[in-house]
Amino acid sequence: MPQEENITVSRENQALPNDDRYDAQRIEPRWFERWQDASLYAAERDSTKQKYYVLEMLPYPSGVLHMGHVRNYAIGDALARYMWMNGYNVLHPMGWDSFGLPAENAAISANVPPREWTLRNIANMKAQMKRLGFAYDWSREVTTCLPEYYRWNQWFFLKFYEKGLAYRKKSKVNWCPKCATVLANEQVAGGFCWRHEDTRVEQRDLEQWFLRITNYTEELLRDVEKLGNWPEKVRTMQRNWIGRSEGTLVDFKLDGASDSPDSIITVFTTRVDTIYGATSVQLAPEHPLVARLTKNNDPLRASVEQLIAEQRKAKEVGDIGAIEKHGVNTHRVAVNPYNGERVPIWVANYILMDYGTGAIMSVPAHDERDFEFAKKYGLPTPVVIVPRPDDPEETVVEPALPFTTLQGTLVNSGPFSGLDCEDAIQKMSAYAEEHGFGKATVTFRLKDWGISRQRYWGTPIPMLYCAKDGIVPVPEKDLPVLLPEKVNITLSGGSPLAKVPEFVNATCPKCGGPARRETDTMDTFVDSSWYFYRYTDARNDREPFDKEQAGYWFGERGIDQYIGGVEHAILHLIYSRFWTKFMRDMGMVKNDEPAQRLFTQGMIIKGGAKMSKSLGNVVSPDDMIARYGADSTRMYTLFATAPDRELDWQDEGVEGIQRFLGRVYRFVVRNAANGSHATKETLQATSLQPEARVIQRKLHQTIKRVSDDFQGRWHFNTSIAAIMELVNELYAAEGAIAKDRVPKPLLMEVQRNLVLLLAPFAPYLAHELWEMLGEKGNLLKASWPKYDPALAKEDEIEIPVQVNGKLRCVVVVPAGSSEDTIREVALADEKIKAAVAGKQIVKVIVVAGKLVNVVVR
RNA sequence: GCCGGGAUGGCGGAAUUGGCAGACGCGCUGGACUUAGGAUCCAGUGCCGCAAGGCGUGCAGGUUCGAGUCCUGUUCCCGGCACCA
């Protein structure tokens, strides 16, 4: 029996275990110990190598890693290791997005100070990451809740303030009762809090600090086009979020009022071409004019109050789209500046104050919503757009209403009749501008970023309020404004910091008099907007980071590869793009965009549903590591499906990987000694026995497949499948190996390369086997294998032969055979002869190297 | 409603350009080794059929010598956006 023989051989080598059972729990801790050396993955600037910055999104330290994290980091780690082995100077850091509400909840429910709770979680999760064998440069670890980091949030805030990009204003804000704080627009999903899917967001009026992201709206939108290596989905989501809309502002005058500016109603419309069909002006219930119009009219004011309530409720419920349209006629009249027509002014519950101007013109014939509204109230629907006639002779047809297409022609529109819609929009906008009652304009959905949070566990906003000097920024030299440690946290009664007198009471830096400190803290998305720059110079205590360091690692185009969940497609990724552009304008960085390539991994589900505690289908990484080892766990997340697709978790699948790693382990245990004294030269293909040649070919094909996957589509599931095929081939050749028909140098080469190919996916086992093969040192410094196309080439190929498109047989021809040869061989085949017998061959299609199709009649 | 993504064996999934559908893994069946096997190794495994053969990539059409892949229509599932004027 071949196995016995090989085991005997391997036992001669002292370095080899006498047990060929793969035991991750024995192997992994040994390497884990050695990998504690902090300098192992430390990145340094090195002008002799090309830099490569690979980054996974930093986690919130909730307590334990979940499988989604493992998948995310397994992708990044495989890539980082691959790039290291290809000679790049790799930066692969990790950190903690560690401010946020859960720490406060823990403080309330478990009576643990947020800082302590957070740091404990970080320690735990960091240990998990290390146990999983992820190769991070921990010397650059960033922890956003520590003053060393958040002081730079404050520094940035002061810079924004200096440049007029941070301002304070009272506004209607989204309030989550559970978070007991304000949410940015981006943090509200369909009327519900993004963290509390069952909690409706309320509308409140509060003084807030805003960052003027809208200064960059156009650029943020334009540069989406530059992000060619971002998923199209994310780019679309960003475009939609920014929500650019071209239209026209048109001033309607209040009839009978003076010419003062406050008697003008400016409406925003994308369809000014339909304005001759306007039958009313509709105001948002909260439009400033409404208050004036209702001043001396109690019944009207009551109706408007009703509309406000309806709208607010709909917003809170989250389906303003489903609100029943409802309005009230103010019995005031506005004048259409194009035709002087007097139209009634209504107030309606479906008009939003925070989009456009909060006022619209209603054109029932050519807008679905206006049509619905007009029908309800029996308003007229005059037609001003008709289908564009293909044939000029054709009589004008009355379109079915509402007729909303842009492919139409204007009628009953004074001097503009006869124009096509798009042309009319241009001309009519220009006309409005000439006559001073309007202009073409662009509106955006994107609003300024409200960053104030009435919470404790966040970055204090470095501002002071002085009775004499008003709003005064904390001087830069006084940073950081430290979060006080002893704070009584509750989820009600506003900002917890407001109840800490030592914090609140300060001195005005201008007049030296008493001042009150701002007690709101910053949105945690501030922390994550620039953390990846901090990694380039994480211990700098003079500035957020050194310009040279950031310049080296970011270059002109930013992070080489950013990897994370698609759930951050809007929030984090739009804020950090904004922050980068601000820093660029400050001269801190050269790149316009934070990341040149973005990859969003798919979700993990189990049993058809998202993993969640309530469903009880959560798979714990710790359990998996205990049962199967870190290598099997992380490798399974790459094997189960392509990394950008949803992953359906199956424990049996992890077992399969463990079994595979066992096969690799056993093969090397049995064969390492066989080749250990052999040279490392590649053998000529012609000198090999057929069994050996099969192995050699498969090896080079596998190297190609795995390398191509790293370079291209990242389908690591197929990379791993390819390596499995190679191993299956090796097992099939065990007989030949026993009979010495596989030369020792080849056996050595195949094992060495197999281990190298495995290193990005199963680093523990790879290191173990590498040593077993008599090699030393960190595998990251070993070179990624190169394949030889000549050795990967097949000598013979199989050509399927079809008759009328149906497979009839497969013939074997030498690789590179001419079409004529292939045709001849195919037609000579007995099965083909039989299938063709008695029929007329119409034509024979030969695709060299692919197939033959004989068409008969 | 609009914009993305998807639908392939019992299961997870393969199949860069149209060219042997089902790689690889799981599961299952049989065998070997064994005191034992939930270890390991070998073989088989899309469906129907004893076979020859036929049928098969959500559904209905089409283009083509040839379609999982391209075109038209349609259903369902997942994600995002949504009175955005």
mmCIF file of C-alpha atoms in Angstrom, chain A residues 297-431:
data_model
loop_
_atom_site.group_PDB
_atom_site.id
_atom_site.type_symbol
_atom_site.label_atom_id
_atom_site.label_comp_id
_atom_site.label_asym_id
_atom_site.label_seq_id
_atom_site.Cartn_x
_atom_site.Cartn_y
_atom_site.Cartn_z
ATOM 1 C CA ASN A 297 -58.768 83.731 9.500
ATOM 2 C CA ASP A 298 -59.248 81.274 12.302
ATOM 3 C CA PRO A 299 -61.134 78.597 10.389
ATOM 4 C CA LEU A 300 -58.454 78.600 7.714
ATOM 5 C CA ARG A 301 -55.704 78.458 10.258
ATOM 6 C CA ALA A 302 -57.387 75.496 11.893
ATOM 7 C CA SER A 303 -57.510 73.708 8.541
ATOM 8 C CA VAL A 304 -53.852 74.414 7.963
ATOM 9 C CA GLU A 305 -52.971 73.125 11.418
ATOM 10 C CA GLN A 306 -54.800 69.995 10.459
ATOM 11 C CA LEU A 307 -52.693 69.688 7.286
ATOM 12 C CA ILE A 308 -49.481 70.191 9.236
ATOM 13 C CA ALA A 309 -50.506 67.473 11.635
ATOM 14 C CA GLU A 310 -51.346 65.101 8.798
ATOM 15 C CA GLN A 311 -48.056 65.740 7.111
ATOM 16 C CA ARG A 312 -46.056 65.370 10.281
ATOM 17 C CA LYS A 313 -47.788 62.144 11.068
ATOM 18 C CA ALA A 314 -47.198 60.799 7.594
ATOM 19 C CA LYS A 315 -43.532 61.693 7.875
ATOM 20 C CA GLU A 316 -43.239 59.942 11.168
ATOM 21 C CA VAL A 317 -45.013 56.894 9.883
ATOM 22 C CA GLY A 318 -42.615 56.974 6.998
ATOM 23 C CA ASP A 319 -44.973 56.764 4.101
ATOM 24 C CA ILE A 320 -45.555 60.278 3.054
ATOM 25 C CA GLY A 321 -45.925 58.769 -0.378
ATOM 26 C CA ALA A 322 -49.172 57.167 0.711
ATOM 27 C CA ILE A 323 -50.694 60.181 2.406
ATOM 28 C CA GLU A 324 -54.127 61.004 1.160
ATOM 29 C CA LYS A 325 -53.887 64.250 -0.728
ATOM 30 C CA HIS A 326 -55.757 66.896 1.067
ATOM 31 C CA GLY A 327 -55.775 70.656 0.760
ATOM 32 C CA VAL A 328 -57.534 73.839 1.576
ATOM 33 C CA ASN A 329 -58.287 76.822 -0.598
ATOM 34 C CA THR A 330 -57.042 80.073 0.934
ATOM 35 C CA HIS A 331 -59.321 82.022 -1.398
ATOM 36 C CA ARG A 332 -56.388 84.212 -2.189
ATOM 37 C CA VAL A 333 -55.175 84.483 -5.734
ATOM 38 C CA ALA A 334 -51.789 84.498 -7.434
ATOM 39 C CA VAL A 335 -50.923 85.682 -10.902
ATOM 40 C CA ASN A 336 -49.262 83.460 -13.470
ATOM 41 C CA PRO A 337 -46.532 85.723 -14.877
ATOM 42 C CA TYR A 338 -46.607 84.109 -18.299
ATOM 43 C CA ASN A 339 -50.224 84.785 -19.149
ATOM 44 C CA GLY A 340 -51.473 86.959 -16.325
ATOM 45 C CA GLU A 341 -53.992 84.347 -15.375
ATOM 46 C CA ARG A 342 -55.273 84.518 -11.803
ATOM 47 C CA VAL A 343 -55.144 81.192 -10.037
ATOM 48 C CA PRO A 344 -56.232 80.235 -6.520
ATOM 49 C CA ILE A 345 -53.703 79.600 -3.796
ATOM 50 C CA TRP A 346 -54.131 76.365 -1.920
ATOM 51 C CA VAL A 347 -52.304 74.794 0.953
ATOM 52 C CA ALA A 348 -51.797 71.071 0.579
ATOM 53 C CA ASN A 349 -50.507 68.307 2.802
ATOM 54 C CA TYR A 350 -48.404 66.693 0.088
ATOM 55 C CA ILE A 351 -46.196 69.706 -0.514
ATOM 56 C CA LEU A 352 -42.895 69.486 1.353
ATOM 57 C CA MET A 353 -41.258 72.571 2.741
ATOM 58 C CA ASP A 354 -37.801 71.040 2.561
ATOM 59 C CA TYR A 355 -37.725 70.413 -1.132
ATOM 60 C CA GLY A 356 -37.509 73.089 -3.793
ATOM 61 C CA THR A 357 -39.198 76.255 -2.517
ATOM 62 C CA GLY A 358 -42.062 74.650 -0.655
ATOM 63 C CA ALA A 359 -44.411 75.940 -3.310
ATOM 64 C CA ILE A 360 -45.504 74.490 -6.607
ATOM 65 C CA MET A 361 -47.715 75.321 -9.489
ATOM 66 C CA SER A 362 -50.371 72.722 -9.980
ATOM 67 C CA VAL A 363 -50.859 71.483 -13.525
ATOM 68 C CA PRO A 364 -53.476 68.750 -13.278
ATOM 69 C CA ALA A 365 -53.430 67.760 -16.921
ATOM 70 C CA HIS A 366 -49.728 66.999 -16.904
ATOM 71 C CA ASP A 367 -48.769 65.801 -13.460
ATOM 72 C CA GLU A 368 -50.075 62.714 -11.762
ATOM 73 C CA ARG A 369 -50.212 64.190 -8.279
ATOM 74 C CA ASP A 370 -51.820 67.392 -9.418
ATOM 75 C CA PHE A 371 -54.284 65.371 -11.442
ATOM 76 C CA GLU A 372 -55.262 63.302 -8.440
ATOM 77 C CA PHE A 373 -55.644 66.452 -6.382
ATOM 78 C CA ALA A 374 -57.678 68.255 -9.016
ATOM 79 C CA LYS A 375 -60.011 65.320 -9.424
ATOM 80 C CA LYS A 376 -60.654 65.201 -5.735
ATOM 81 C CA TYR A 377 -61.576 68.882 -5.624
ATOM 82 C CA GLY A 378 -63.198 69.097 -9.024
ATOM 83 C CA LEU A 379 -60.668 71.523 -10.433
ATOM 84 C CA PRO A 380 -60.339 71.963 -14.206
ATOM 85 C CA THR A 381 -57.680 70.152 -16.209
ATOM 86 C CA PRO A 382 -56.784 72.293 -19.209
ATOM 87 C CA VAL A 383 -54.515 70.549 -21.704
ATOM 88 C CA VAL A 384 -51.387 72.341 -22.892
ATOM 89 C CA ILE A 385 -49.260 69.409 -24.089
ATOM 90 C CA VAL A 386 -50.323 67.043 -26.845
ATOM 91 C CA PRO A 387 -48.545 64.097 -28.426
ATOM 92 C CA ARG A 388 -45.933 65.193 -30.900
ATOM 93 C CA PRO A 389 -47.441 64.379 -34.289
ATOM 94 C CA ASP A 390 -45.323 62.003 -36.331
ATOM 95 C CA ASP A 391 -47.263 63.084 -39.359
ATOM 96 C CA PRO A 392 -47.965 66.806 -39.703
ATOM 97 C CA GLU A 393 -51.282 66.000 -41.386
ATOM 98 C CA GLU A 394 -52.441 64.040 -38.419
ATOM 99 C CA THR A 395 -55.129 65.716 -36.409
ATOM 100 C CA VAL A 396 -54.325 66.600 -32.830
ATOM 101 C CA VAL A 397 -55.561 63.944 -30.466
ATOM 102 C CA GLU A 398 -56.749 64.679 -26.975
ATOM 103 C CA PRO A 399 -54.305 62.788 -24.779
ATOM 104 C CA ALA A 400 -55.440 60.602 -21.937
ATOM 105 C CA LEU A 401 -54.859 62.457 -18.702
ATOM 106 C CA PRO A 402 -52.627 62.909 -16.928
ATOM 107 C CA PHE A 403 -50.342 63.267 -19.905
ATOM 108 C CA THR A 404 -46.907 63.576 -18.369
ATOM 109 C CA THR A 405 -44.488 62.785 -21.148
ATOM 110 C CA LEU A 406 -41.706 65.084 -22.191
ATOM 111 C CA GLN A 407 -42.177 63.889 -25.779
ATOM 112 C CA GLY A 408 -44.911 66.318 -26.612
ATOM 113 C CA THR A 409 -45.770 69.607 -28.180
ATOM 114 C CA LEU A 410 -47.173 72.735 -26.544
ATOM 115 C CA VAL A 411 -50.646 74.005 -27.347
ATOM 116 C CA ASN A 412 -52.686 76.839 -25.845
ATOM 117 C CA SER A 413 -49.441 78.282 -24.569
ATOM 118 C CA GLY A 414 -49.378 81.709 -26.116
ATOM 119 C CA PRO A 415 -46.169 82.457 -28.004
ATOM 120 C CA PHE A 416 -44.730 79.083 -26.977
ATOM 121 C CA SER A 417 -47.394 76.979 -28.681
ATOM 122 C CA GLY A 418 -45.947 74.581 -31.186
ATOM 123 C CA LEU A 419 -42.647 74.124 -29.409
ATOM 124 C CA ASP A 420 -41.509 70.712 -28.256
ATOM 125 C CA CYS A 421 -41.424 70.305 -24.471
ATOM 126 C CA GLU A 422 -37.687 70.252 -23.986
ATOM 127 C CA ASP A 423 -37.153 73.175 -26.267
ATOM 128 C CA ALA A 424 -39.922 75.058 -24.515
ATOM 129 C CA ILE A 425 -38.351 74.511 -21.095
ATOM 130 C CA GLN A 426 -35.184 76.220 -22.323
ATOM 131 C CA LYS A 427 -36.947 79.088 -24.014
ATOM 132 C CA MET A 428 -39.480 79.674 -21.277
ATOM 133 C CA SER A 429 -36.797 79.678 -18.565
ATOM 134 C CA ALA A 430 -34.819 82.206 -20.562
ATOM 135 C CA TYR A 431 -37.985 84.259 -21.026
#
